[in-house]
Coordinates of C-alpha atoms and ligand atoms in Angstrom, one line a residue:
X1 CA 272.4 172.5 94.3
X2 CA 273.6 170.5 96.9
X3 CA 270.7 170.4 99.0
X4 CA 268.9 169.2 95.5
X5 CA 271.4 166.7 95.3
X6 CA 270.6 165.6 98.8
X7 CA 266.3 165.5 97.9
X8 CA 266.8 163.3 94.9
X9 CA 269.0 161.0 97.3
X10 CA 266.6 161.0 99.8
X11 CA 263.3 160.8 97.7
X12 CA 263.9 160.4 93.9
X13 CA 263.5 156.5 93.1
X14 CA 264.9 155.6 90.7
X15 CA 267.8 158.6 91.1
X16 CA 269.6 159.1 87.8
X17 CA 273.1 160.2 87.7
X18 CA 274.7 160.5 84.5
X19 CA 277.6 162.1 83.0
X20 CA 281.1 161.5 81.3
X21 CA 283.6 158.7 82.4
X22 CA 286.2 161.8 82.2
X23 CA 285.6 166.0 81.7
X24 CA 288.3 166.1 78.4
X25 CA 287.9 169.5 77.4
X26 CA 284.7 172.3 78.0
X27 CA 283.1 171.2 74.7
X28 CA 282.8 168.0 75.8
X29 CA 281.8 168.2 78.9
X30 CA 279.0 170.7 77.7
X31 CA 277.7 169.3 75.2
X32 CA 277.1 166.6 77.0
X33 CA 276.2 167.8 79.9
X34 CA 273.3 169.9 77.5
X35 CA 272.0 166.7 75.7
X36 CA 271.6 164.7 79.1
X37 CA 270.0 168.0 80.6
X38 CA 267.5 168.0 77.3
X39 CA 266.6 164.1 78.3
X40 CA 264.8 165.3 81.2
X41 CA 265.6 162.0 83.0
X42 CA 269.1 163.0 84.4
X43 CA 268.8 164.2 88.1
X44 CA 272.6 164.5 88.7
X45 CA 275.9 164.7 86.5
X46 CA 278.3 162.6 87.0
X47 CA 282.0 164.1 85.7
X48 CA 285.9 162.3 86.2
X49 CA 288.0 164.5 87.0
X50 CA 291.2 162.6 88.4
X51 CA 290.6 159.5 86.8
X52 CA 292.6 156.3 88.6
X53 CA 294.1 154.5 85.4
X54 CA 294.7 150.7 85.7
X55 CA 297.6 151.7 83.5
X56 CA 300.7 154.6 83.5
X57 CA 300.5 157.1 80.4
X58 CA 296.7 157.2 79.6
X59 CA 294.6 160.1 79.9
X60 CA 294.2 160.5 83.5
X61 CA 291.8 163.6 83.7
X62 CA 292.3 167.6 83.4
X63 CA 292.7 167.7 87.2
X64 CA 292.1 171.4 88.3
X65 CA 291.3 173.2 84.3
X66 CA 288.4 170.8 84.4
X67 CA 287.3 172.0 88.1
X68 CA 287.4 175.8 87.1
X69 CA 284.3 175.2 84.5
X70 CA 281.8 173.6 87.1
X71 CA 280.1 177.0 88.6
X72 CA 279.8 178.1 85.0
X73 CA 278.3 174.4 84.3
X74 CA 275.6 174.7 87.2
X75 CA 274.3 178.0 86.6
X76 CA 273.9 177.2 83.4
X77 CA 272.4 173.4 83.5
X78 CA 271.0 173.7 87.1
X79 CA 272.2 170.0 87.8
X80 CA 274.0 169.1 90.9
X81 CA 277.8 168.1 90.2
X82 CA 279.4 164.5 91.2
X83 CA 282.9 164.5 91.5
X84 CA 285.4 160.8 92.4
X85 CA 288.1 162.0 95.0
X86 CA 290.2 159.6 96.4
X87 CA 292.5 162.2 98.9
X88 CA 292.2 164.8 100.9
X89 CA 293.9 167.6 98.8
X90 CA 291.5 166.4 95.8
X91 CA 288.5 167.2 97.9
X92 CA 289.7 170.6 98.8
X93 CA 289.8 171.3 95.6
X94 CA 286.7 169.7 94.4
X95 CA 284.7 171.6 97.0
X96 CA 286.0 174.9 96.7
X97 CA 285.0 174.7 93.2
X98 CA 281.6 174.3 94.2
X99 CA 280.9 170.4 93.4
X100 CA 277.9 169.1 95.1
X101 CA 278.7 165.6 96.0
X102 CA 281.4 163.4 95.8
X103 CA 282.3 159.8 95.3
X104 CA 285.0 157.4 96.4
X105 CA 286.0 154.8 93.6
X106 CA 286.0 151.2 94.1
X107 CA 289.9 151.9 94.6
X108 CA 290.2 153.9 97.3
X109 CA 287.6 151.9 99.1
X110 CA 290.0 149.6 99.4
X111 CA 292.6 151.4 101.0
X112 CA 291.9 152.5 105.0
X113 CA 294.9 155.1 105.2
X114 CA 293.3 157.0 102.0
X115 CA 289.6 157.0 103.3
X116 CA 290.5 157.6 106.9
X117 CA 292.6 161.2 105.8
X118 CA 289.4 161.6 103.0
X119 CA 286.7 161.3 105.3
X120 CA 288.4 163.1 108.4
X121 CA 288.7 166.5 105.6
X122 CA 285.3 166.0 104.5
X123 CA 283.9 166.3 107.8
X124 CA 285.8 169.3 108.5
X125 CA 284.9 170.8 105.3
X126 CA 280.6 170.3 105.5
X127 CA 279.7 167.0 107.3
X128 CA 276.4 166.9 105.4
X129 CA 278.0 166.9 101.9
X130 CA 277.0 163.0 99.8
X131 CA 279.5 160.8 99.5
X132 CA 278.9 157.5 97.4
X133 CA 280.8 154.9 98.7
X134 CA 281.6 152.7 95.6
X135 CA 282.4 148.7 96.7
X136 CA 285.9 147.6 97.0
X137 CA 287.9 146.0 93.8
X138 CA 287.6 143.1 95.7
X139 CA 284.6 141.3 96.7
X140 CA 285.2 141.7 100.3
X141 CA 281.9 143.0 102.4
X142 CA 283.8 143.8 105.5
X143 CA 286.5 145.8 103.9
X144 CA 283.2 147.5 102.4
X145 CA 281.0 148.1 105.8
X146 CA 284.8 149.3 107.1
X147 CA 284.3 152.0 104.9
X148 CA 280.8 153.1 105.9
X149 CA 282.1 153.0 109.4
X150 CA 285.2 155.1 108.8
X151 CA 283.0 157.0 107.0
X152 CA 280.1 157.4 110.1
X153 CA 283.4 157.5 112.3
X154 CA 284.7 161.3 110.7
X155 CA 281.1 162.1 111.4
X156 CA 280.1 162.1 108.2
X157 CA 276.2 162.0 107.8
X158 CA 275.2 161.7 104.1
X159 CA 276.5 158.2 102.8
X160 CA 275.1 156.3 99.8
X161 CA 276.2 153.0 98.3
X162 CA 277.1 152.2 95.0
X163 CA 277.5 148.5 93.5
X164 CA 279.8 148.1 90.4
X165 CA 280.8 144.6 90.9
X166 CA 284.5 143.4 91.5
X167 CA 287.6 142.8 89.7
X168 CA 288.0 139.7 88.1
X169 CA 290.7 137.2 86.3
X170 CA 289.9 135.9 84.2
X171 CA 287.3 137.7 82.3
X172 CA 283.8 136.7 84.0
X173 CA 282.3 136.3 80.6
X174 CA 282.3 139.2 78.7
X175 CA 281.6 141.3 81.4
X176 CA 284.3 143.9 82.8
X177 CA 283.7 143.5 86.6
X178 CA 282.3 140.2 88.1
X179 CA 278.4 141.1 89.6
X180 CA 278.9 139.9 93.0
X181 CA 275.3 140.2 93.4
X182 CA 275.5 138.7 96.9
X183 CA 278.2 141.4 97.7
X184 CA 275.4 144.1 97.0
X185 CA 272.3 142.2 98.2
X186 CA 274.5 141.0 102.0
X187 CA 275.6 145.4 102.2
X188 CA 271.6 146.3 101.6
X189 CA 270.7 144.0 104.3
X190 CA 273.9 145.4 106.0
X191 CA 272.6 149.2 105.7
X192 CA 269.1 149.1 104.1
X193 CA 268.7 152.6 105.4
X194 CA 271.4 153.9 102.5
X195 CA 270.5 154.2 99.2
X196 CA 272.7 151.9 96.7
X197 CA 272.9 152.6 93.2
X198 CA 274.0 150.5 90.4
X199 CA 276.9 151.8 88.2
X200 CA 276.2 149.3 85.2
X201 CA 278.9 151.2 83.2
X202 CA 281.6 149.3 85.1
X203 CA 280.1 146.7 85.6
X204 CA 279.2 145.6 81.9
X205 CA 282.5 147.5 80.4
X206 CA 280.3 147.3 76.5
X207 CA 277.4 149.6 75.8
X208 CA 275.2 146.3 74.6
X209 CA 275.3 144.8 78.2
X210 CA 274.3 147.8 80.2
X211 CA 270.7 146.9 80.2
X212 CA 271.3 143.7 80.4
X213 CA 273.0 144.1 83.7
X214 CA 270.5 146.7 84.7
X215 CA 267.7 144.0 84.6
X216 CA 269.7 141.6 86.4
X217 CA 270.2 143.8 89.4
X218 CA 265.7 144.2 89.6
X219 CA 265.4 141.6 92.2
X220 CA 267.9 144.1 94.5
X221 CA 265.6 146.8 93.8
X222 CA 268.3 149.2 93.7
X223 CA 267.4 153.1 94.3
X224 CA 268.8 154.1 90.7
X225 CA 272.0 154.3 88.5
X226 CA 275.1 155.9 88.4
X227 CA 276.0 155.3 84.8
X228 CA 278.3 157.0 81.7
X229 CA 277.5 159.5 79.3
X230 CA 279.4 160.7 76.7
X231 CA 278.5 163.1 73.3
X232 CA 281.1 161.2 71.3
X233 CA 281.8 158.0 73.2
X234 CA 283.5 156.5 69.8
X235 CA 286.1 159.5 70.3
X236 CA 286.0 159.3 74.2
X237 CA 289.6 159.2 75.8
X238 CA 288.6 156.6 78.6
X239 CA 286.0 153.9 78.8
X240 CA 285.0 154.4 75.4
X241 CA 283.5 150.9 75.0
X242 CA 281.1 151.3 77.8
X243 CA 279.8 155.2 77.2
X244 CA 276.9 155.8 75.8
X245 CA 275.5 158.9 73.5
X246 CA 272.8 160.9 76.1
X247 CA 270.0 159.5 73.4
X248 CA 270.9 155.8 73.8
X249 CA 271.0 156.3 77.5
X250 CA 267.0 157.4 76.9
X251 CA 266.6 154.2 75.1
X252 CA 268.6 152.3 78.4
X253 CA 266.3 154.6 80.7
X254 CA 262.9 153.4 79.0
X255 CA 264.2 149.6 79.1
X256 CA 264.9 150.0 83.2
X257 CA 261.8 152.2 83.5
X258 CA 259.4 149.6 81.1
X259 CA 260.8 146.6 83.9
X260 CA 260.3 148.6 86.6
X261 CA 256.3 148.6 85.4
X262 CA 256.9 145.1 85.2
X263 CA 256.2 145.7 81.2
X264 CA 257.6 142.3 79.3
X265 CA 258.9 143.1 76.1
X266 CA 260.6 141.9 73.3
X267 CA 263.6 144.2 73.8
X268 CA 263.6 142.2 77.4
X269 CA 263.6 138.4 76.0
X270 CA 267.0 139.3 74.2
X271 CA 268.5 140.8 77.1
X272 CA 267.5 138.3 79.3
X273 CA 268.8 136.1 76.7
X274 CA 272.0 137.9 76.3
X275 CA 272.5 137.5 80.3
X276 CA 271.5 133.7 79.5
X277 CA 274.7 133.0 77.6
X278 CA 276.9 135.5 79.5
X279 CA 276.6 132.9 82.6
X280 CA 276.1 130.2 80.8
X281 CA 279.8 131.1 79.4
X282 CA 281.2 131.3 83.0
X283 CA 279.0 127.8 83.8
X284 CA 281.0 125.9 81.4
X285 CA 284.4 127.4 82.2
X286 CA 283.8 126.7 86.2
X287 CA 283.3 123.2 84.7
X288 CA 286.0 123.2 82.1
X289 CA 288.3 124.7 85.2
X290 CA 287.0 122.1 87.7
X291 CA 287.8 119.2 85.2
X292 CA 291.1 120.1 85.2
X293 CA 292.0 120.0 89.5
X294 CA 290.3 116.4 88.4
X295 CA 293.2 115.5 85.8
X296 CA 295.5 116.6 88.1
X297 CA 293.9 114.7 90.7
X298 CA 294.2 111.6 88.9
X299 CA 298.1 112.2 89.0
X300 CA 298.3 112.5 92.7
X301 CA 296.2 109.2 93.5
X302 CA 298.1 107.1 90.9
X303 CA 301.1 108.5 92.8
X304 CA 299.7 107.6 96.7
X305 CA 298.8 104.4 95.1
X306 CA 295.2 104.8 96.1
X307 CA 291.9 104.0 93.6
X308 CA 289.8 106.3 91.3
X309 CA 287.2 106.1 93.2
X310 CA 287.1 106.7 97.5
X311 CA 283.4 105.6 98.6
X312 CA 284.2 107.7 101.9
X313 CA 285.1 110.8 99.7
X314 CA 282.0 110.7 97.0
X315 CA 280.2 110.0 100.3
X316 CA 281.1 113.3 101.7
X317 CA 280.8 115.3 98.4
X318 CA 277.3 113.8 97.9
X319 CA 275.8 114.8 101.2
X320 CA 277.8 118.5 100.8
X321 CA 275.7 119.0 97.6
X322 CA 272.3 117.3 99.3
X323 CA 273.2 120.6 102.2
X324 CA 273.0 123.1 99.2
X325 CA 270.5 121.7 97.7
X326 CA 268.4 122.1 101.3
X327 CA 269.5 125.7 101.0
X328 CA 271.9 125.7 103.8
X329 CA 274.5 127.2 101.7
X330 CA 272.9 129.0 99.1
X331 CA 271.1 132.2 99.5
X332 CA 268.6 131.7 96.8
X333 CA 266.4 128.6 98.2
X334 CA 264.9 127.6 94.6
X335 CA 266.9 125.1 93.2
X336 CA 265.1 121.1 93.1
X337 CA 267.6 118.8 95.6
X338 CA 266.7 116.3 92.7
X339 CA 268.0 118.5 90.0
X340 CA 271.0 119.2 92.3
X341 CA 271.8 115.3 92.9
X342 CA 271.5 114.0 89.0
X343 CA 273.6 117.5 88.4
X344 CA 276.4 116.0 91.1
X345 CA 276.4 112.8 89.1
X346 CA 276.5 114.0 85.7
X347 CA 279.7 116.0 87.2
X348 CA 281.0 113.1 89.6
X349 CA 281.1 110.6 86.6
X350 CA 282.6 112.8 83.6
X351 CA 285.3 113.7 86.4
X352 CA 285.7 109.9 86.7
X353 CA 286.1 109.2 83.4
X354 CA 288.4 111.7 82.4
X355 CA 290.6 111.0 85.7
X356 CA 290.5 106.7 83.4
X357 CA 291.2 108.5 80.8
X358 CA 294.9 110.5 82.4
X359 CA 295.8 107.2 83.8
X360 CA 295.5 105.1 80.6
X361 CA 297.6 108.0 79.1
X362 CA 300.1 108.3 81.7
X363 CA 300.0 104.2 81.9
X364 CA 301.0 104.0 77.8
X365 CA 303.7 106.5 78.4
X366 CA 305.3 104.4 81.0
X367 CA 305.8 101.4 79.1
Ligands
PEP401 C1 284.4 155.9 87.8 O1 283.3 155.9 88.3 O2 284.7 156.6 86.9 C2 285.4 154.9 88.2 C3 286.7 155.1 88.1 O3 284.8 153.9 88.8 P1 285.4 152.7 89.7 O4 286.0 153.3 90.9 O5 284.1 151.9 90.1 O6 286.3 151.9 88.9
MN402 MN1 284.8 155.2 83.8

């Protein structure tokens, strides 16, 4: 199955991998594993089987029982097995028990000490087994690439990339992870030779904006998803918000598929439009968050004794925004310098006016 594994990675666009967050008991993990087999879309399972918990004393995976089912799982399913490892001692065991590929979670990519002993035993073990290489927490390319090197450095020769955005606080919208698109577009130009799949699952963190999120990551072109399945996500002992039954991942599938044909829908004009309000939510609380460094602002200046408004200052800000507006700061080159300029001066006179508005307060204090 592995060198199956290896095909699909090499030719299958998109590549489908699919499976539970977490194995939680052999029903489970068959029963899914037999619904997403029936789809005839799924090219690979995905299955947790150490699962790193943000927090102590939740269900952190069956470890080894879960491990002994996966020959049994294979024979009978014919789908090559994805395992997360993030130590040496976890691969062992993961590839003794006949796993086909393995992937390294957005934690452990961001810890050198951890991938250098993980890599260094892969090698050892089969130097041509997959690894995904998820992105750091942290939306930090070169702590990324250092992965793929450490990786290329244990001499390990069948990498892939996954994007699943990055940690964020607060909330970005009501998203779980923040999409970092840049992140996954600068690592593509960075390696365009690996294929990078998307793992919407935690990325959205909600079943309702996984296709959403899917159709935001087209203009990557991605090479396919990495995304979670469960036969009873309502009952599912972790991520149970973002799993979805095997026949609403069809319904997902044909949504990614249909844009991929460039097929506008209905269905699409709400996701878009769900996406719409997502960043317009995190438009206006950059704004609501960059009104108040203004207020604050206001404070200082009444303190130094020095006006509301320095001509050198709105100078400098003015031509800074007239540079991204030429592009020479932004990646995507499409937005009008004119639109950019009234935009600054919407934002330069509200800040204005509400840094008045502190120092008439602060002034009737005083008195
Ligand atoms: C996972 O894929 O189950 C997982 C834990 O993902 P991440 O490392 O991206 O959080
Ligand atoms: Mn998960």
């Amino acid at each position: 199955m592995r060198a199956v594994l290896l095909n699909h990675l090499a030719h299958t666009r998109p590549l489908i991998i699919a499976g539970p967050c977490s194995i939680e008991s052999k029903e489970q993990l068959f029963a899914t594993t037999q619904a997403l087999a029936a789809t005839g879309l799924v090219h690979a399972l995905r299955a947790g089987v150490w699962k790193p918990r943000t927090q102590p004393d939740c269900f952190s995976g069956l470890g080894e029982e879960a491990l002994a089912w996966i020959r049994e799982l294979k024979a009978k399913y014919a789908l090559p097995v994805l395992v997360e490892v993030a130590n040496a001692a976890q691969a062992n065991k993961a590839l003794q028990a006949g796993v086909d590929g393995l992937w390294i979670g957005a934690r452990t990519t961001t810890n050198p000490f951890a991938l250098d002993e993980l890599f260094a035993y892969i090698a050892k073990f089969d130097a041509t087994i997959p690894v995904l290489i998820k992105n750091p927490l942290a939306p930090d390319l070169k702590l990324w690439i250092g992965a793929v090197l450490r990786a290329e450095k244990a001499g390990l020769l069948k990498l892939a990339l996954v994007h699943r955005g990055c940690a964020c606080y607060p909330n970005y919208a009501n998203l779980r992870s923040e999409p970092h698109w840049e992140l996954a577009r600068a690592m593509r130009q960075a390696y365009p030779k690996l294929p990078m799949l998307l793992d919407p699952s935690h990325l959205a963190g909600t079943r309702e904006l996984l296709l959403p999120i899917i159709l935001a990551s087209q203009d990557l072109a991605l090479d396919g998803l990495i995304i979670e399945s469960h036969i009873n996500p309502e009952q599912a002992l972790t991520d149970k918000a973002q799993q979805v039954h095997p026949e609403q991942l069809c319904r997902i599938l044909e949504g990614y598929f249909q844009a991929e044909q460039n097929v506008l829908s209905a269905n699409m004009l709400a996701n878009y439009r769900d996406l719409i309000d997502v960043l317009d939510q995190r438009l206006l609380q950059l704004l609501l968050a960059r009104m108040q460094v203004v207020e604050k602002i206001a404070h200082v200046k009444q303190h130094l004794d020095l006006p509301l408004l320095q001509q050198e200052r709105y100078a400098n800000m003015r031509k800074q925004w007239q540079q991204l507006a030429q592009g020479e700061n932004l990646q995507n080159q499409n937005l009008q310098s004119q639109f950019l300029q009234d935009l600054f001066e919407l934002i330069h006179n509200e800040s204005l006016r509400r840094q008045q508005l502190q120092l008439n307060k602060s002034a009737y204090s005083s008195e």
